[in-house]
Short mmCIF file of C-alpha atoms in Angstrom, two decimals:
data_model
loop_
_atom_site.label_atom_id
_atom_site.label_comp_id
_atom_site.label_asym_id
_atom_site.label_seq_id
_atom_site.Cartn_x
_atom_site.Cartn_y
_atom_site.Cartn_z
CA MET A 1 70.27 124.55 111.59
CA ARG A 2 69.13 121.69 109.82
CA ILE A 3 65.41 122.53 110.17
CA LEU A 4 66.18 126.11 109.68
CA SER A 5 67.82 125.23 106.22
CA TRP A 6 64.98 123.24 105.20
CA ALA A 7 62.48 125.85 105.97
CA TYR A 8 64.22 128.39 104.26
CA LEU A 9 64.54 126.08 101.07
CA ALA A 10 60.84 125.19 101.15
CA LEU A 11 60.03 129.13 101.36
CA MET A 12 62.34 130.15 98.46
CA PHE A 13 61.03 127.43 96.36
CA ALA A 14 57.51 128.62 96.95
CA PHE A 15 58.58 132.04 96.19
CA ILE A 16 60.30 131.34 92.95
CA LEU A 17 57.84 128.70 91.86
CA LEU A 18 54.43 130.32 92.91
CA PRO A 19 54.12 132.84 90.00
CA VAL A 20 54.51 129.87 87.14
CA ALA A 21 52.53 127.65 89.19
CA VAL A 22 49.37 130.26 89.34
CA LEU A 23 50.12 130.81 85.53
CA VAL A 24 49.55 127.30 84.64
CA VAL A 25 46.75 126.39 86.74
CA PHE A 26 44.92 129.40 85.55
CA SER A 27 45.48 128.77 82.07
CA PHE A 28 42.59 125.83 82.63
CA GLN A 29 40.31 128.24 84.03
CA ASP A 30 36.72 127.81 82.96
CA GLY A 31 35.74 131.55 83.18
CA ARG A 32 36.50 134.85 82.04
CA LEU A 33 39.45 135.93 84.69
CA PRO A 34 42.83 133.92 85.40
CA VAL A 35 42.05 134.53 89.35
CA PRO A 36 40.56 132.56 92.01
CA PRO A 37 38.13 130.82 92.56
CA PHE A 38 39.50 128.05 90.12
CA LYS A 39 36.46 126.77 88.14
CA GLY A 40 36.90 123.50 86.61
CA PRO A 41 39.61 122.83 84.05
CA THR A 42 38.91 123.21 80.38
CA LEU A 43 41.38 123.37 77.50
CA GLU A 44 39.09 126.24 75.62
CA TRP A 45 42.34 128.68 76.08
CA TYR A 46 44.61 126.53 74.40
CA ALA A 47 42.37 125.99 71.45
CA LYS A 48 41.76 129.76 71.17
CA VAL A 49 45.57 130.40 71.37
CA LEU A 50 46.42 127.66 68.62
CA ALA A 51 43.49 129.04 66.53
CA ASP A 52 44.79 132.89 67.02
CA ARG A 53 46.46 133.70 63.57
CA ASP A 54 48.28 136.84 64.95
CA LEU A 55 49.88 134.69 67.56
CA MET A 56 50.82 132.01 65.40
CA ALA A 57 52.21 134.48 62.72
CA ALA A 58 54.34 135.97 65.54
CA LEU A 59 55.48 132.76 66.51
CA GLY A 60 56.82 132.09 63.13
CA ASN A 61 58.43 135.40 62.83
CA SER A 62 60.13 134.87 66.09
CA MET A 63 61.42 131.63 64.87
CA LEU A 64 62.77 133.20 61.71
CA VAL A 65 64.28 136.27 63.35
CA ALA A 66 66.07 133.79 66.03
CA LEU A 67 67.08 131.14 63.73
CA ALA A 68 68.80 133.85 61.08
CA SER A 69 70.23 136.23 63.67
CA SER A 70 71.81 133.14 65.62
CA ALA A 71 73.12 131.97 62.52
CA VAL A 72 74.62 135.21 61.60
CA SER A 73 76.06 135.74 65.28
CA VAL A 74 77.88 132.58 65.16
CA LEU A 75 79.15 132.74 61.83
CA LEU A 76 80.63 136.26 62.31
CA GLY A 77 81.72 135.28 65.78
CA PHE A 78 83.67 132.18 64.47
CA LEU A 79 85.22 134.19 61.88
CA ALA A 80 86.53 136.82 64.24
CA ALA A 81 87.41 134.15 66.81
CA ALA A 82 89.59 132.56 64.26
CA GLY A 83 91.03 135.87 62.99
CA PHE A 84 92.16 136.82 66.16
CA ALA A 85 93.76 133.29 66.84
CA ARG A 86 95.53 133.72 63.32
CA ALA A 87 97.86 136.66 63.95
CA ARG A 88 98.55 139.53 66.34
CA LEU A 89 96.70 142.33 64.74
CA PRO A 90 97.79 145.82 65.50
CA GLY A 91 95.51 147.29 68.06
CA SER A 92 93.86 143.77 68.68
CA ALA A 93 92.86 144.66 72.36
CA LEU A 94 91.00 147.45 71.22
CA LEU A 95 89.45 145.67 68.15
CA ARG A 96 88.35 142.78 70.74
CA GLY A 97 86.75 145.41 73.00
CA LEU A 98 84.87 146.75 70.24
CA ILE A 99 83.39 143.59 69.30
CA ILE A 100 82.55 142.82 73.17
CA ALA A 101 80.98 146.49 73.70
CA PRO A 102 77.58 145.94 73.30
CA MET A 103 77.48 143.43 75.83
CA THR A 104 77.63 146.34 78.36
CA VAL A 105 75.07 148.35 76.81
CA SER A 106 71.39 148.20 77.68
CA TYR A 107 69.06 146.63 75.28
CA LEU A 108 66.90 149.43 75.20
CA ILE A 109 69.67 151.84 74.15
CA ILE A 110 70.84 149.54 71.22
CA GLY A 111 67.22 149.38 70.34
CA LEU A 112 66.83 153.14 70.41
CA GLY A 113 70.17 153.77 68.49
CA LEU A 114 69.21 151.54 65.89
CA LEU A 115 65.48 152.82 65.76
CA GLN A 116 67.33 156.30 64.86
CA ALA A 117 69.67 154.94 62.17
CA VAL A 118 66.60 153.15 60.71
CA ASN A 119 64.67 156.43 60.61
CA TRP A 120 67.67 158.60 59.24
CA ILE A 121 68.57 156.23 56.52
CA GLY A 122 64.72 156.15 55.78
CA LEU A 123 63.83 152.74 56.15
CA ARG A 124 60.98 151.14 57.82
CA PRO A 125 61.02 149.03 61.02
CA SER A 126 60.81 145.51 60.22
CA LEU A 127 61.76 142.17 61.23
CA MET A 128 65.07 142.63 59.25
CA ALA A 129 66.08 145.60 61.57
CA THR A 130 64.97 143.45 64.49
CA GLY A 131 67.10 140.65 63.30
CA ILE A 132 70.04 143.24 62.79
CA GLY A 133 69.29 144.19 66.43
CA HIS A 134 69.53 140.77 67.83
CA VAL A 135 72.97 140.12 66.02
CA VAL A 136 74.62 143.01 67.56
CA ILE A 137 73.47 141.88 71.00
CA ASN A 138 74.58 138.13 70.34
CA LEU A 139 77.71 138.64 68.44
CA PRO A 140 79.73 139.70 71.33
CA LEU A 141 78.50 136.62 73.28
CA CYS A 142 79.19 133.94 70.12
CA PHE A 143 82.79 135.86 70.03
CA ALA A 144 83.66 135.62 73.50
CA ILE A 145 82.43 131.77 73.56
CA LEU A 146 84.42 131.09 70.56
CA ALA A 147 87.34 132.68 71.10
CA ALA A 148 87.75 131.11 74.64
CA SER A 149 87.21 127.84 73.04
CA ILE A 150 90.68 128.42 70.58
CA GLY A 151 93.19 127.23 72.59
CA ALA A 152 96.79 126.00 72.20
CA PRO A 153 95.79 122.61 70.77
CA GLN A 154 93.45 123.98 68.33
CA GLN A 155 96.08 126.41 67.41
CA SER A 156 98.82 123.68 66.54
CA ALA A 157 96.22 121.60 64.89
CA LEU A 158 95.48 124.77 62.71
CA ARG A 159 99.32 125.11 61.85
CA ALA A 160 99.74 121.59 61.29
CA ALA A 161 96.76 121.49 58.71
CA ARG A 162 98.45 124.73 56.96
CA ASP A 163 101.82 123.07 56.86
CA LEU A 164 100.33 120.05 55.08
CA GLY A 165 98.82 122.58 52.55
CA ALA A 166 95.17 123.09 53.56
CA GLY A 167 93.78 126.24 52.29
CA GLU A 168 92.21 128.66 54.49
CA ARG A 169 88.58 127.80 53.79
CA GLN A 170 89.61 124.29 54.32
CA VAL A 171 91.42 125.03 57.72
CA LEU A 172 88.31 126.63 59.17
CA SER A 173 85.54 124.20 58.02
CA LEU A 174 87.60 120.99 58.12
CA VAL A 175 89.40 121.56 61.25
CA LEU A 176 88.40 124.36 63.27
CA ALA A 177 84.75 123.93 63.18
CA PRO A 178 84.65 120.33 63.98
CA MET A 179 87.19 120.70 66.89
CA ILE A 180 85.24 123.28 68.49
CA ALA A 181 81.78 122.11 67.39
CA PRO A 182 80.24 122.07 71.14
CA SER A 183 80.86 125.50 71.65
CA LEU A 184 79.49 126.62 68.31
CA ALA A 185 76.31 124.40 69.47
CA ALA A 186 76.44 126.59 72.98
CA ALA A 187 76.87 129.77 71.11
CA PHE A 188 73.95 129.24 68.70
CA PHE A 189 71.80 127.53 71.42
CA LEU A 190 72.25 130.59 73.78
CA SER A 191 71.91 133.22 70.93
CA PHE A 192 68.64 131.61 69.89
CA THR A 193 67.12 131.78 73.52
CA PHE A 194 68.10 135.56 73.67
CA SER A 195 66.72 136.39 70.52
CA TRP A 196 63.63 134.15 71.04
CA ASP A 197 63.00 136.28 74.30
CA GLU A 198 64.37 139.54 73.45
CA PHE A 199 61.25 142.32 73.80
CA ILE A 200 62.51 145.80 73.98
CA ILE A 201 64.62 145.68 70.30
CA ALA A 202 61.73 144.02 68.85
CA PHE A 203 59.27 146.27 70.39
CA LEU A 204 61.10 149.49 68.96
CA LEU A 205 62.10 147.96 65.41
CA THR A 206 58.84 146.10 64.37
CA ARG A 207 55.57 147.63 63.52
CA PHE A 208 53.08 145.25 61.50
CA ASP A 209 55.00 142.05 61.50
CA VAL A 210 55.83 141.36 65.06
CA THR A 211 57.79 138.89 66.99
CA LEU A 212 56.22 136.73 69.89
CA PRO A 213 57.13 138.61 72.91
CA VAL A 214 55.64 141.92 71.44
CA GLU A 215 52.46 139.94 70.52
CA ILE A 216 52.18 138.91 74.17
CA TRP A 217 52.86 142.32 75.13
CA SER A 218 49.88 143.70 73.18
CA MET A 219 47.58 140.78 74.56
CA LEU A 220 48.40 142.35 78.14
CA ARG A 221 47.04 145.60 77.29
CA SER A 222 43.46 144.18 77.09
CA GLY A 223 44.21 143.19 80.87
CA LEU A 224 44.23 139.86 82.49
CA SER A 225 43.11 136.78 80.59
CA PRO A 226 43.23 133.03 80.86
CA GLU A 227 44.42 133.27 77.00
CA THR A 228 47.46 135.08 78.16
CA ASN A 229 47.95 132.49 80.71
CA ALA A 230 47.66 129.64 78.25
CA VAL A 231 50.13 131.11 75.62
CA GLY A 232 52.60 131.80 78.70
CA ALA A 233 52.23 128.20 79.79
CA LEU A 234 53.10 126.92 76.17
CA VAL A 235 56.31 129.12 76.12
CA PHE A 236 57.20 127.92 79.25
CA LEU A 237 56.42 124.02 78.57
CA VAL A 238 58.55 124.64 75.61
CA SER A 239 61.87 126.23 77.30
CA VAL A 240 61.43 123.50 80.02
CA LEU A 241 61.43 120.70 77.47
CA VAL A 242 64.61 122.30 75.78
CA VAL A 243 66.27 123.05 79.23
CA VAL A 244 65.53 119.18 80.58
CA THR A 245 66.81 117.67 77.32
CA LEU A 246 69.87 119.59 77.23
CA GLU A 247 70.40 118.91 80.87
CA LEU A 248 69.79 115.13 80.43
CA LEU A 249 72.08 115.15 77.52
CA LEU A 250 74.92 116.83 79.42
CA PHE A 251 74.29 115.30 82.47
CA ARG A 252 74.73 111.98 80.55
CA LYS A 253 77.51 113.12 79.10
CA ALA A 254 79.40 114.21 82.10
CA ALA A 255 78.67 110.87 84.02
CA LYS A 256 80.30 108.89 81.00
CA MET B 1 108.15 139.21 56.88
CA SER B 2 105.96 138.51 54.01
CA ILE B 3 104.30 135.33 55.68
CA GLU B 4 103.84 137.67 58.82
CA ARG B 5 102.19 140.16 56.49
CA THR B 6 100.06 137.36 54.60
CA GLU B 7 98.96 135.98 58.18
CA ARG B 8 98.19 139.59 59.32
CA ARG B 9 96.03 140.13 56.06
CA GLN B 10 93.91 136.90 56.57
CA ALA B 11 93.47 137.37 60.35
CA ALA B 12 92.22 141.15 59.29
CA GLY B 13 90.03 139.81 56.63
CA LEU B 14 88.56 137.09 58.90
CA ALA B 15 87.68 139.84 61.80
CA ALA B 16 86.50 142.35 59.42
CA PRO B 17 82.91 141.09 58.94
CA ALA B 18 82.38 140.96 62.72
CA LEU B 19 84.22 144.52 63.27
CA LEU B 20 82.17 146.33 60.32
CA TRP B 21 78.77 144.85 61.70
CA THR B 22 79.50 146.26 65.20
CA LEU B 23 80.60 149.63 63.61
CA ALA B 24 77.71 150.05 61.61
CA PHE B 25 74.99 148.89 63.85
CA PHE B 26 76.34 149.46 67.29
CA LEU B 27 78.88 152.26 67.17
CA LEU B 28 77.32 154.77 64.44
CA PRO B 29 73.96 154.20 65.79
CA PHE B 30 75.20 154.92 69.27
CA GLY B 31 77.18 158.17 68.07
CA ALA B 32 74.02 159.39 66.42
CA MET B 33 72.21 158.85 69.50
CA VAL B 34 74.63 160.95 71.34
CA TRP B 35 74.52 163.61 68.63
CA MET B 36 70.61 163.63 68.76
CA SER B 37 70.90 164.00 72.71
CA LEU B 38 72.65 167.38 72.03
CA GLY B 39 69.72 168.60 69.84
CA HIS B 40 66.17 169.75 71.47
CA MET B 41 62.69 169.96 70.31
CA GLU B 42 60.94 173.05 69.21
CA GLY B 43 57.07 172.18 68.99
CA ARG B 44 57.21 169.17 67.07
CA THR B 45 60.44 169.34 65.01
CA VAL B 46 64.12 168.45 66.18
CA VAL B 47 66.46 171.28 66.15
CA PRO B 48 69.90 169.79 65.86
CA GLY B 49 72.63 170.79 68.19
CA PRO B 50 75.21 170.69 69.55
CA GLY B 51 73.53 172.68 72.62
CA PRO B 52 72.75 171.41 76.35
CA GLU B 53 69.23 172.50 76.42
CA THR B 54 68.10 168.96 76.62
CA TYR B 55 70.05 168.07 79.43
CA ALA B 56 69.53 171.35 81.31
CA ARG B 57 65.69 170.33 81.20
CA ILE B 58 66.36 166.85 82.64
CA PHE B 59 68.00 168.71 85.62
CA SER B 60 65.35 171.64 85.72
CA ASP B 61 62.17 169.61 85.28
CA PRO B 62 61.36 167.49 88.60
CA SER B 63 59.49 164.90 86.64
CA LEU B 64 62.08 163.65 84.51
CA PHE B 65 64.94 164.45 87.40
CA ARG B 66 63.08 162.34 89.76
CA GLY B 67 63.43 159.25 87.35
CA ILE B 68 67.11 158.94 88.34
CA PHE B 69 66.47 158.53 91.62
CA VAL B 70 63.52 156.12 91.35
CA SER B 71 65.59 154.05 89.33
CA LEU B 72 68.62 154.15 91.54
CA GLU B 73 66.29 153.26 94.62
CA ILE B 74 64.52 150.49 92.91
CA THR B 75 68.02 149.08 91.46
CA ALA B 76 69.77 149.34 94.91
CA THR B 77 67.04 147.92 96.84
CA VAL B 78 66.47 144.93 94.15
CA THR B 79 70.15 144.20 94.15
CA VAL B 80 70.44 144.11 98.01
CA LEU B 81 67.41 141.90 98.61
CA SER B 82 68.60 139.34 95.73
CA VAL B 83 72.04 138.91 97.26
CA ALA B 84 70.85 138.38 100.66
CA LEU B 85 68.02 136.08 99.57
CA ALA B 86 70.29 134.13 96.92
CA TRP B 87 73.31 133.48 98.98
CA PRO B 88 71.73 131.24 101.76
CA LEU B 89 69.71 129.39 99.08
CA ALA B 90 72.75 128.61 96.91
CA TRP B 91 74.86 127.89 99.83
CA ILE B 92 71.96 125.29 101.18
CA ILE B 93 71.79 123.66 97.74
CA ALA B 94 75.57 123.59 97.59
CA THR B 95 76.01 122.00 101.09
CA ARG B 96 72.75 120.80 102.61
CA VAL B 97 71.14 118.96 99.89
CA PRO B 98 72.15 115.38 99.40
CA ALA B 99 74.63 115.31 96.26
CA ARG B 100 72.20 113.02 94.54
CA TRP B 101 69.45 115.80 94.42
CA ARG B 102 71.79 118.85 94.13
CA ARG B 103 71.18 119.02 90.33
CA LEU B 104 67.53 118.62 90.69
CA ALA B 105 67.41 121.30 93.42
CA LEU B 106 69.27 123.69 91.55
CA LEU B 107 67.12 122.89 88.29
CA LEU B 108 64.00 123.81 90.34
CA ALA B 109 65.60 126.72 91.86
CA VAL B 110 65.83 128.53 88.64
CA LEU B 111 63.19 126.79 86.52
CA PRO B 112 61.07 130.03 85.92
CA PHE B 113 64.45 131.66 84.93
CA TRP B 114 63.67 129.93 81.43
CA THR B 115 60.12 131.23 80.62
CA SER B 116 59.58 134.39 78.70
CA TYR B 117 60.51 137.66 80.48
CA VAL B 118 57.36 139.33 79.67
CA VAL B 119 55.32 136.44 80.84
CA ARG B 120 57.04 136.18 84.29
CA SER B 121 56.11 139.66 84.68
CA TYR B 122 52.58 139.14 83.99
CA SER B 123 52.39 136.04 86.39
CA TRP B 124 53.40 138.34 89.13
CA ALA B 125 50.66 140.67 87.91
CA LEU B 126 48.05 137.85 88.41
CA VAL B 127 49.54 136.90 91.82
CA LEU B 128 49.69 140.42 93.38
CA GLY B 129 46.45 141.68 91.76
CA GLU B 130 43.54 142.90 94.00
CA LYS B 131 41.78 139.47 93.18
CA GLY B 132 44.99 137.59 92.85
CA VAL B 133 45.90 134.39 94.81
CA ILE B 134 47.73 136.37 97.60
CA MET B 135 45.03 138.96 98.50
CA ASN B 136 42.59 136.03 98.05
CA ALA B 137 44.41 133.87 100.53
CA LEU B 138 44.74 136.63 103.41
CA THR B 139 41.39 137.92 103.12
CA GLY B 140 39.88 134.47 103.04
CA LEU B 141 41.70 133.12 106.19
CA GLY B 142 40.61 136.46 107.81
CA LEU B 143 44.29 138.12 108.07
CA LEU B 144 43.08 141.18 106.16
CA ALA B 145 39.78 142.64 106.22
CA GLU B 146 40.30 144.26 103.01
CA PRO B 147 42.91 143.71 100.07
CA VAL B 148 45.81 145.63 100.17
CA GLN B 149 46.99 147.44 96.71
CA ILE B 150 50.60 146.05 95.91
CA MET B 151 50.13 145.93 92.02
CA ALA B 152 51.17 149.18 90.52
CA THR B 153 53.26 150.09 93.14
CA ARG B 154 57.06 150.13 93.62
CA THR B 155 56.62 147.10 95.81
CA ALA B 156 55.61 145.00 92.92
CA THR B 157 58.20 146.21 90.87
CA VAL B 158 60.83 145.29 93.56
CA ILE B 159 59.07 141.76 93.88
CA GLY B 160 59.02 140.93 90.20
CA PHE B 161 62.62 142.04 89.78
CA THR B 162 63.82 140.28 92.84
CA HIS B 163 62.25 137.08 91.89
CA PHE B 164 64.23 137.05 88.44
CA PHE B 165 67.57 138.18 90.08
CA VAL B 166 67.42 135.65 93.00
CA MET B 167 67.53 132.89 90.24
CA LEU B 168 70.52 134.65 88.33
CA LEU B 169 72.42 135.10 91.69
CA THR B 170 71.77 131.71 92.66
CA LEU B 171 73.37 130.07 89.36
CA THR B 172 76.34 132.50 89.68
CA ILE B 173 77.03 131.95 93.71
CA TYR B 174 76.19 128.25 93.52
CA SER B 175 79.01 127.79 90.95
CA ASN B 176 81.21 129.88 92.99
CA LEU B 177 80.41 127.80 96.14
CA VAL B 178 81.02 124.44 94.43
CA GLN B 179 84.47 125.57 93.07
CA LEU B 180 85.65 126.20 96.77
CA SER B 181 87.77 123.36 97.98
CA PRO B 182 86.21 121.86 101.22
CA ASN B 183 89.60 122.15 102.83
CA TYR B 184 89.14 125.75 103.69
CA ALA B 185 86.07 125.01 106.00
CA ARG B 186 87.69 121.77 107.25
CA ALA B 187 90.93 123.82 108.21
CA ALA B 188 88.86 126.34 110.00
CA GLU B 189 86.96 123.79 111.79
CA ASP B 190 90.04 122.25 113.06
CA LEU B 191 91.37 125.46 114.21
CA GLY B 192 87.95 125.72 116.38
CA ALA B 193 85.77 127.77 114.18
CA SER B 194 81.99 127.45 115.08
CA ARG B 195 80.00 126.64 112.22
CA TRP B 196 78.79 130.17 111.95
CA GLN B 197 82.26 131.27 112.01
CA VAL B 198 83.26 129.26 109.19
CA ILE B 199 80.29 130.71 107.22
CA ARG B 200 80.96 134.58 107.95
CA LEU B 201 84.69 134.48 108.24
CA VAL B 202 85.77 131.78 105.63
CA ILE B 203 83.26 130.91 102.84
CA LEU B 204 81.45 134.12 102.76
CA PRO B 205 84.68 136.42 101.93
CA LEU B 206 85.86 133.49 99.54
CA THR B 207 82.68 134.20 97.40
CA LEU B 208 82.95 137.93 97.56
CA PRO B 209 84.50 138.41 93.92
CA GLY B 210 81.64 136.16 92.43
CA VAL B 211 78.97 137.75 94.67
CA MET B 212 80.12 141.24 93.60
CA THR B 213 80.15 140.16 89.64
CA GLY B 214 76.58 138.92 90.04
CA ALA B 215 75.40 142.04 91.84
CA PHE B 216 76.95 144.07 89.12
CA LEU B 217 75.18 142.27 86.41
CA THR B 218 71.84 142.60 88.52
CA PHE B 219 72.51 146.28 88.90
CA VAL B 220 73.18 146.54 85.19
CA LEU B 221 70.11 144.49 83.81
CA CYS B 222 67.79 146.04 86.45
CA ILE B 223 68.31 149.69 85.92
CA GLY B 224 67.89 149.39 82.07
CA ASP B 225 64.80 147.38 82.28
CA TYR B 226 61.61 148.80 80.86
CA ILE B 227 59.29 145.54 81.08
CA THR B 228 59.06 145.03 84.97
CA PRO B 229 58.39 148.51 86.01
CA GLN B 230 55.92 148.96 83.37
CA ILE B 231 53.58 145.85 83.89
CA LEU B 232 53.96 145.61 87.68
CA GLY B 233 54.76 149.34 88.86
CA GLY B 234 52.21 151.12 87.16
CA ASN B 235 52.74 154.91 86.04
CA ASN B 236 52.43 156.63 89.50
CA GLU B 237 56.06 156.63 89.22
CA LEU B 238 58.32 156.16 86.44
CA SER B 239 61.90 154.67 86.24
CA LEU B 240 64.46 156.04 83.75
CA PRO B 241 63.39 153.30 81.01
CA GLN B 242 59.87 153.98 81.40
CA LEU B 243 60.62 157.87 80.85
CA ILE B 244 62.58 157.01 77.89
CA MET B 245 59.74 155.03 76.31
CA LEU B 246 57.15 157.93 77.34
CA GLN B 247 59.52 160.40 75.53
CA LEU B 248 59.49 158.18 72.22
CA GLY B 249 55.67 157.04 72.28
CA ARG B 250 53.69 159.96 73.22
CA ARG B 251 55.95 162.91 72.28
CA GLY B 252 58.04 161.64 69.60
CA ASP B 253 60.66 163.46 71.46
CA PHE B 254 63.73 161.63 70.46
CA PRO B 255 66.49 164.32 71.98
CA MET B 256 65.12 163.59 75.41
CA ALA B 257 64.83 159.94 75.13
CA SER B 258 68.53 159.97 73.80
CA ALA B 259 69.66 162.24 76.63
CA LEU B 260 67.95 160.06 79.06
CA SER B 261 69.77 156.99 77.65
CA VAL B 262 73.16 158.92 77.93
CA VAL B 263 72.39 159.63 81.46
CA LEU B 264 71.44 155.80 81.91
CA MET B 265 74.74 154.88 80.42
CA ALA B 266 76.59 157.48 82.61
CA ILE B 267 75.06 155.60 85.75
CA VAL B 268 76.12 152.47 84.51
CA THR B 269 79.64 153.30 83.79
CA LEU B 270 80.15 154.97 87.10
CA ALA B 271 79.02 151.65 88.87
CA TYR B 272 81.37 149.73 87.04
CA ALA B 273 84.39 152.18 87.68
CA ALA B 274 83.23 151.83 91.43
CA SER B 275 83.15 148.16 91.45
CA ALA B 276 85.71 147.39 88.82
CA ARG B 277 88.22 146.23 91.43
CA TRP B 278 86.00 143.74 92.97
CA LEU B 279 84.80 142.33 89.55
CA LYS B 280 86.14 139.07 88.18
CA MET B 281 84.14 138.51 85.12
CA ASP B 282 85.85 135.37 84.36
CA ARG B 283 84.57 133.92 87.45
CA VAL B 284 80.71 133.97 86.48
#
């Protein structure tokens, strides 16, 4: 049993890590094709990536869309969560359901609906439209996380603040927001990650200014190239750094 | 009474932006899409409905109708395969790996989960290609005389999908396993169960709600995905999302793309209805 367990673990790790390992190794390929045999390490492809204007522009666009759409998602989710905690609204189960609903629908379908709406109103596909789409997919998530973090202790603190004469705006910004700050951060971080990596909505809703996943997609059309490997390896590196940092921060906190 | 009314007005005011956003950018576009699916194309122009022409075409045109089954077959294979591979992995990490290394093992087991989705599919294209690492090793070792084509087949799609969903399911099943009290296993052992019986008759059934939730999530995400079948599966057989994108791109056939999307939604809704009593969404 013991040997079997370790063998299975090794096999699965190989399966899970193989594609990433191949991606990274052949990003250093000194040749035109990222396939064996491996010819000497070179940083040529990384230099090419960093000098690629389209890629860098796409990177900036992705950053912009992810930051803006996550900020809007967290803000709207926060207000809605505070609202539902404030008083029982008529039909509140239905209204909550409406906010959560986009979670159950494929991104492709959300993107297709928005594309038709955009065409219908006579707007052009743009980064703005993509950002709107990303708020649609991330708002349910933010709302769910933040609504779950407002419990009885938060409720009574809010009541106390109101009894002591705080205005509604003060209650939200000086009492509720600091109390659920970790959840706000988690909601923002998750939204950012999803928006950053989202492809299909951005693909449908952008034309000339594209986001990073769409730019990488268009690189794929020209076939396998170590340059694509290098972009992929860089994206991977950044994600791993973020995850490891979070892990260390959270782990350290949990250990305390 | 008036205080209550003020509270309600404030609550409604706070919830309004989120509700309006969802209404304007999700519900209305969704409605527009359903309406579009009831129209049909004549030449290059959309004839508004409502009429059943476009849906009738899905069921009479084999190349479209087939897509439903291609998607269902791929998704079913991936879901079963991913659960079968992920459960033992999660169990080994949760119970066999020393506590000190557990976080690290879990982190490694889901590391590629954090890379870009598009890049992950591309990586498999590198690995599985005719000149890729696997074929190179197999022919190099003399195990294969000629490279076998895996890229641009359903096998490649299934491998790419399974890779992603094994990681997702390992996370959900692992969190399920560590929440279980060790007393269940201890009690079963005291009562004379063998180790294998403990797993099969005690631990496995206890993780079933978590497994079902993960499997449902896998089903929904897999059947709606365009990237993996497009990069790895090629164009020999098309899944529903590929057909939807094809209608949009080459033909500009919005009614057909919309009708296929409605079919996709209907399949997901049916899957939910069929598995709803097993699902515990809060256990994820």
